[in-house]
Amino acid sequence: MTLVSRNRIILSLFILAVAFILVTGIIFVLALMKGTILFPETTQRLFDLPNVPLLSPNMSAAILSAIVLLLYSAVMLGISLVNFEKTRSLEITCFAFFALGCLFEGIRIWLPVFNFWANHSPRYVLIGELLFFGRALSVVNLLALSLLALELENKQNIEMNLLVVTAVATLLARLTPIESLIVPSNCSIRFGYEKMFLTVAAISFLVGFLSMIYQSNNRGSQEYTRVAVGFLLLSFGYLILIQADSILFCAAGSIVLVAGSITFLVNLHRFYTWK
């Protein structure tokens, strides 16, 4: 993949993200003005946590976490395009598709606007599959980013790698069952094996982090060590936000995600500048 074609892809994703944000924002504001946003009376948390201040279930915090990820997607795509326009970086390509996966979290905003929880139709299942596809796309791209770092000199077959990653995410989305009788407290749709998915994702991020540390030690690069730290922070910040159902988790996830992304991008740019 040439720099020109990669930049065109990221630009297209950025335009898509901005358009999606505008449409979702208009729909949400109109529903807010009309008072048609509906939240279910009974929700279920994925993990048992004490109902204390800042930790108790809060659907507004869940909506805010989806908004954070939605805006984060467009901002990161824009930064990737501007700051890495002339930089040959395999990592930034995978990172851009991770940001695309974050864009799908905006679907969570549609749920209370159209009250999709009340009608478990094929449309509800489709929305669930799209939401899980976005999460699978993000997780698999982050894992690919970290593992492909072991072969920084190999810039071939990037298109094939992206195709495989997208196919894996699509397959997971199609095979994962959706539990339509449960409304989760994070303003989302409950998936089968959700705890297993989160556990596997967390373990994968740790493995990816270790592979990046191994690569940085081999190359004697302090910048790439910081890239690895940023990768770990943004990965777990993302996991926190997709499950955030309280003020504390929304705030913590946002801070960790942003801090990790800044650390990752700044040091990745330095690494390729001084390489």
CSV table of C-alpha atoms in Angstrom, one decimal:
chain,number,residue,atom,x,y,z
A,1,MET,CA,0.0,0.0,0.0
A,2,THR,CA,1.4,3.4,-1.0
A,3,LEU,CA,1.3,6.4,1.2
A,4,VAL,CA,-1.1,8.1,-1.2
A,5,SER,CA,-3.6,5.2,-1.1
A,6,ARG,CA,-3.3,4.9,2.7
A,7,ASN,CA,-3.9,8.6,3.1
A,8,ARG,CA,-6.9,8.4,0.9
A,9,ILE,CA,-8.3,5.6,2.9
A,10,ILE,CA,-7.8,7.5,6.2
A,11,LEU,CA,-9.3,10.6,4.7
A,12,SER,CA,-12.4,8.6,3.6
A,13,LEU,CA,-12.7,7.2,7.1
A,14,PHE,CA,-12.4,10.7,8.5
A,15,ILE,CA,-15.2,12.0,6.3
A,16,LEU,CA,-17.3,9.0,7.2
A,17,ALA,CA,-16.8,9.7,10.9
A,18,VAL,CA,-17.6,13.4,10.6
A,19,ALA,CA,-20.8,12.6,8.6
A,20,PHE,CA,-21.9,9.9,11.1
A,21,ILE,CA,-21.3,12.3,14.0
A,22,LEU,CA,-23.3,15.1,12.4
A,23,VAL,CA,-26.3,12.7,11.7
A,24,THR,CA,-26.2,11.2,15.1
A,25,GLY,CA,-25.8,14.6,16.8
A,26,ILE,CA,-28.8,16.0,15.0
A,27,ILE,CA,-30.9,13.0,15.8
A,28,PHE,CA,-29.9,13.1,19.4
A,29,VAL,CA,-30.5,16.8,19.9
A,30,LEU,CA,-33.9,16.7,18.2
A,31,ALA,CA,-34.9,13.8,20.4
A,32,LEU,CA,-33.6,15.6,23.5
A,33,MET,CA,-35.7,18.7,22.6
A,34,LYS,CA,-38.8,16.7,22.0
A,35,GLY,CA,-38.3,14.6,25.2
A,36,THR,CA,-38.6,11.3,23.3
A,37,ILE,CA,-35.4,9.7,24.7
A,38,LEU,CA,-36.5,6.7,26.6
A,39,PHE,CA,-34.5,4.6,29.1
A,40,PRO,CA,-35.7,1.2,30.4
A,41,GLU,CA,-36.6,1.1,34.1
A,42,THR,CA,-34.7,-2.1,34.7
A,43,THR,CA,-31.1,-2.7,33.6
A,44,GLN,CA,-28.5,-5.3,34.4
A,45,ARG,CA,-24.8,-4.7,35.1
A,46,LEU,CA,-22.3,-7.1,33.5
A,47,PHE,CA,-20.2,-7.1,36.8
A,48,ASP,CA,-21.5,-6.9,40.3
A,49,LEU,CA,-20.4,-3.6,41.8
A,50,PRO,CA,-21.4,-1.7,44.9
A,51,ASN,CA,-24.1,1.0,44.4
A,52,VAL,CA,-22.1,3.9,45.9
A,53,PRO,CA,-21.8,7.4,44.7
A,54,LEU,CA,-19.8,7.7,41.4
A,55,LEU,CA,-20.0,3.8,41.0
A,56,SER,CA,-23.8,3.4,40.8
A,57,PRO,CA,-25.4,2.7,37.4
A,58,ASN,CA,-26.0,5.9,35.5
A,59,MET,CA,-27.4,5.8,32.0
A,60,SER,CA,-26.3,9.4,31.3
A,61,ALA,CA,-22.7,8.4,32.0
A,62,ALA,CA,-23.1,5.5,29.7
A,63,ILE,CA,-24.4,7.8,26.9
A,64,LEU,CA,-21.5,10.1,27.6
A,65,SER,CA,-18.9,7.3,27.2
A,66,ALA,CA,-20.4,6.5,23.8
A,67,ILE,CA,-20.2,10.2,22.8
A,68,VAL,CA,-16.5,10.3,24.0
A,69,LEU,CA,-15.7,7.3,21.7
A,70,LEU,CA,-17.6,8.8,18.8
A,71,LEU,CA,-15.7,12.1,19.0
A,72,TYR,CA,-12.5,10.3,19.7
A,73,SER,CA,-12.8,8.3,16.4
A,74,ALA,CA,-13.0,11.4,14.2
A,75,VAL,CA,-10.2,13.3,16.2
A,76,MET,CA,-7.8,10.3,16.0
A,77,LEU,CA,-8.5,9.8,12.3
A,78,GLY,CA,-7.8,13.5,11.7
A,79,ILE,CA,-4.6,13.5,13.7
A,80,SER,CA,-3.4,10.3,11.9
A,81,LEU,CA,-4.0,11.9,8.6
A,82,VAL,CA,-2.3,15.2,9.3
A,83,ASN,CA,0.7,14.1,11.5
A,84,PHE,CA,1.5,10.9,9.6
A,85,GLU,CA,0.8,12.0,6.1
A,86,LYS,CA,4.4,11.5,5.0
A,87,THR,CA,5.3,8.7,7.4
A,88,ARG,CA,5.4,5.1,6.4
A,89,SER,CA,4.0,3.5,9.5
A,90,LEU,CA,2.2,0.1,9.6
A,91,GLU,CA,1.0,0.9,13.1
A,92,ILE,CA,-0.9,4.0,12.1
A,93,THR,CA,-2.8,2.1,9.5
A,94,CYS,CA,-4.0,-0.4,12.1
A,95,PHE,CA,-4.7,2.5,14.5
A,96,ALA,CA,-6.9,4.2,12.0
A,97,PHE,CA,-9.0,1.1,11.7
A,98,PHE,CA,-9.2,0.8,15.5
A,99,ALA,CA,-10.5,4.4,15.4
A,100,LEU,CA,-13.1,3.3,12.8
A,101,GLY,CA,-14.2,0.5,15.3
A,102,CYS,CA,-14.7,3.2,17.9
A,103,LEU,CA,-17.1,5.0,15.6
A,104,PHE,CA,-19.6,2.1,15.9
A,105,GLU,CA,-20.1,2.9,19.5
A,106,GLY,CA,-22.2,5.9,18.3
A,107,ILE,CA,-24.9,3.3,17.7
A,108,ARG,CA,-25.4,3.1,21.4
A,109,ILE,CA,-26.8,6.7,21.2
A,110,TRP,CA,-29.5,5.5,18.8
A,111,LEU,CA,-30.9,2.9,21.3
A,112,PRO,CA,-32.7,5.3,23.7
A,113,VAL,CA,-33.5,7.7,20.9
A,114,PHE,CA,-35.5,5.1,18.9
A,115,ASN,CA,-36.2,2.9,21.9
A,116,PHE,CA,-34.9,-0.2,20.1
A,117,TRP,CA,-35.0,-2.2,23.4
A,118,ALA,CA,-38.8,-2.3,23.2
A,119,ASN,CA,-38.9,-4.1,19.9
A,120,HIS,CA,-36.6,-7.1,19.5
A,121,SER,CA,-37.0,-7.2,15.8
A,122,PRO,CA,-34.4,-8.2,13.1
A,123,ARG,CA,-33.4,-4.5,13.1
A,124,TYR,CA,-32.4,-4.9,16.8
A,125,VAL,CA,-30.3,-7.9,16.0
A,126,LEU,CA,-28.6,-6.1,13.1
A,127,ILE,CA,-27.8,-3.1,15.3
A,128,GLY,CA,-26.3,-5.6,17.8
A,129,GLU,CA,-24.2,-7.2,15.1
A,130,LEU,CA,-22.9,-3.8,13.9
A,131,LEU,CA,-22.0,-2.8,17.5
A,132,PHE,CA,-20.2,-6.0,18.1
A,133,PHE,CA,-18.4,-5.8,14.7
A,134,GLY,CA,-17.1,-2.4,15.7
A,135,ARG,CA,-15.7,-3.8,19.0
A,136,ALA,CA,-14.2,-6.8,17.3
A,137,LEU,CA,-12.7,-4.6,14.6
A,138,SER,CA,-11.1,-2.4,17.3
A,139,VAL,CA,-9.7,-5.2,19.4
A,140,VAL,CA,-8.4,-7.3,16.4
A,141,ASN,CA,-6.7,-4.2,14.9
A,142,LEU,CA,-5.0,-3.3,18.2
A,143,LEU,CA,-3.7,-6.8,18.4
A,144,ALA,CA,-2.6,-6.8,14.8
A,145,LEU,CA,-0.9,-3.4,15.4
A,146,SER,CA,1.2,-4.8,18.3
A,147,LEU,CA,2.1,-8.2,16.8
A,148,LEU,CA,3.0,-6.7,13.4
A,149,ALA,CA,5.4,-4.4,15.3
A,150,LEU,CA,7.6,-7.5,15.5
A,151,GLU,CA,8.2,-7.1,11.8
A,152,LEU,CA,8.6,-3.3,11.4
A,153,GLU,CA,10.7,-3.7,8.3
A,154,ASN,CA,8.0,-5.8,6.5
A,155,LYS,CA,5.7,-3.3,4.8
A,156,GLN,CA,4.3,-5.9,2.3
A,157,ASN,CA,0.8,-7.3,2.2
A,158,ILE,CA,-0.8,-4.6,4.4
A,159,GLU,CA,-4.0,-4.8,2.3
A,160,MET,CA,-4.1,-8.6,3.0
A,161,ASN,CA,-3.6,-8.0,6.7
A,162,LEU,CA,-6.5,-5.5,6.8
A,163,LEU,CA,-8.7,-7.8,4.8
A,164,VAL,CA,-8.0,-10.7,7.2
A,165,VAL,CA,-8.7,-8.5,10.2
A,166,THR,CA,-12.0,-7.2,8.8
A,167,ALA,CA,-13.0,-10.8,7.9
A,168,VAL,CA,-12.3,-12.0,11.4
A,169,ALA,CA,-14.3,-9.1,12.9
A,170,THR,CA,-17.2,-9.8,10.6
A,171,LEU,CA,-17.2,-13.5,11.4
A,172,LEU,CA,-17.2,-12.8,15.1
A,173,ALA,CA,-20.1,-10.4,14.8
A,174,ARG,CA,-22.1,-13.0,12.9
A,175,LEU,CA,-21.4,-15.9,15.2
A,176,THR,CA,-21.8,-14.0,18.5
A,177,PRO,CA,-25.4,-14.5,20.0
A,178,ILE,CA,-27.3,-11.5,21.2
A,179,GLU,CA,-29.3,-11.6,24.4
A,180,SER,CA,-32.4,-9.6,23.5
A,181,LEU,CA,-34.2,-10.1,26.9
A,182,ILE,CA,-31.6,-8.2,28.9
A,183,VAL,CA,-31.0,-4.4,28.8
A,184,PRO,CA,-27.4,-3.7,29.9
A,185,SER,CA,-26.6,-0.8,32.2
A,186,ASN,CA,-24.0,0.6,29.8
A,187,CYS,CA,-26.7,1.7,27.2
A,188,SER,CA,-25.8,-1.1,24.8
A,189,ILE,CA,-26.9,-4.5,23.7
A,190,ARG,CA,-25.9,-7.6,25.7
A,191,PHE,CA,-23.9,-10.2,23.8
A,192,GLY,CA,-23.3,-13.8,24.6
A,193,TYR,CA,-19.9,-14.6,26.1
A,194,GLU,CA,-19.3,-10.9,26.7
A,195,LYS,CA,-17.2,-11.5,29.8
A,196,MET,CA,-15.1,-14.0,27.8
A,197,PHE,CA,-14.7,-11.5,25.0
A,198,LEU,CA,-13.4,-8.8,27.4
A,199,THR,CA,-11.1,-11.3,29.1
A,200,VAL,CA,-9.6,-12.4,25.8
A,201,ALA,CA,-9.2,-8.8,24.7
A,202,ALA,CA,-7.4,-7.8,27.9
A,203,ILE,CA,-5.0,-10.8,27.6
A,204,SER,CA,-4.4,-10.0,24.0
A,205,PHE,CA,-3.5,-6.4,24.8
A,206,LEU,CA,-1.1,-7.6,27.5
A,207,VAL,CA,0.5,-10.0,25.0
A,208,GLY,CA,0.7,-7.1,22.4
A,209,PHE,CA,2.3,-4.8,25.0
A,210,LEU,CA,5.0,-7.4,25.7
A,211,SER,CA,5.6,-8.0,22.0
A,212,MET,CA,6.1,-4.2,21.6
A,213,ILE,CA,8.5,-4.1,24.6
A,214,TYR,CA,10.4,-7.0,23.1
A,215,GLN,CA,10.7,-5.1,19.8
A,216,SER,CA,11.8,-1.9,21.6
A,217,ASN,CA,14.5,-3.7,23.5
A,218,ASN,CA,15.8,-5.3,20.3
A,219,ARG,CA,16.0,-1.9,18.6
A,220,GLY,CA,17.2,-0.1,21.7
A,221,SER,CA,14.5,2.5,21.3
A,222,GLN,CA,13.1,4.4,24.3
A,223,GLU,CA,10.6,6.0,22.0
A,224,TYR,CA,9.1,2.6,21.1
A,225,THR,CA,9.0,1.7,24.8
A,226,ARG,CA,6.8,4.7,25.3
A,227,VAL,CA,4.7,3.7,22.3
A,228,ALA,CA,4.1,0.4,24.0
A,229,VAL,CA,3.0,2.1,27.2
A,230,GLY,CA,0.7,4.4,25.3
A,231,PHE,CA,-0.7,1.3,23.5
A,232,LEU,CA,-1.5,-0.4,26.8
A,233,LEU,CA,-3.2,2.6,28.3
A,234,LEU,CA,-5.3,3.4,25.2
A,235,SER,CA,-6.3,-0.3,24.9
A,236,PHE,CA,-7.6,-0.5,28.5
A,237,GLY,CA,-9.1,2.9,28.3
A,238,TYR,CA,-11.1,1.7,25.4
A,239,LEU,CA,-12.2,-1.5,27.3
A,240,ILE,CA,-13.3,0.7,30.2
A,241,LEU,CA,-15.4,3.0,28.1
A,242,ILE,CA,-17.3,0.4,26.1
A,243,GLN,CA,-18.5,-1.0,29.5
A,244,ALA,CA,-18.7,2.3,31.4
A,245,ASP,CA,-22.0,2.6,33.2
A,246,SER,CA,-21.0,5.0,36.0
A,247,ILE,CA,-19.5,8.5,36.3
A,248,LEU,CA,-16.3,7.1,37.8
A,249,PHE,CA,-15.7,4.6,34.9
A,250,CYS,CA,-16.6,7.1,32.3
A,251,ALA,CA,-14.2,9.7,33.6
A,252,ALA,CA,-11.4,7.1,34.3
A,253,GLY,CA,-11.8,5.5,30.9
A,254,SER,CA,-11.8,8.9,29.1
A,255,ILE,CA,-8.6,10.0,30.9
A,256,VAL,CA,-6.7,6.7,30.3
A,257,LEU,CA,-7.8,6.6,26.6
A,258,VAL,CA,-6.8,10.1,25.8
A,259,ALA,CA,-3.5,9.9,27.8
A,260,GLY,CA,-2.6,6.6,26.2
A,261,SER,CA,-3.4,7.9,22.7
A,262,ILE,CA,-1.3,11.0,23.1
A,263,THR,CA,1.6,9.0,24.4
A,264,PHE,CA,1.2,6.5,21.6
A,265,LEU,CA,1.0,9.0,18.7
A,266,VAL,CA,3.6,11.4,19.9
A,267,ASN,CA,6.3,8.8,20.5
A,268,LEU,CA,5.4,6.8,17.4
A,269,HIS,CA,5.9,10.0,15.3
A,270,ARG,CA,9.3,10.5,17.1
A,271,PHE,CA,10.3,6.9,16.5
A,272,TYR,CA,9.8,7.2,12.7
A,273,THR,CA,11.2,10.7,12.5
A,274,TRP,CA,14.5,9.6,14.2
A,275,LYS,CA,14.5,6.1,12.7
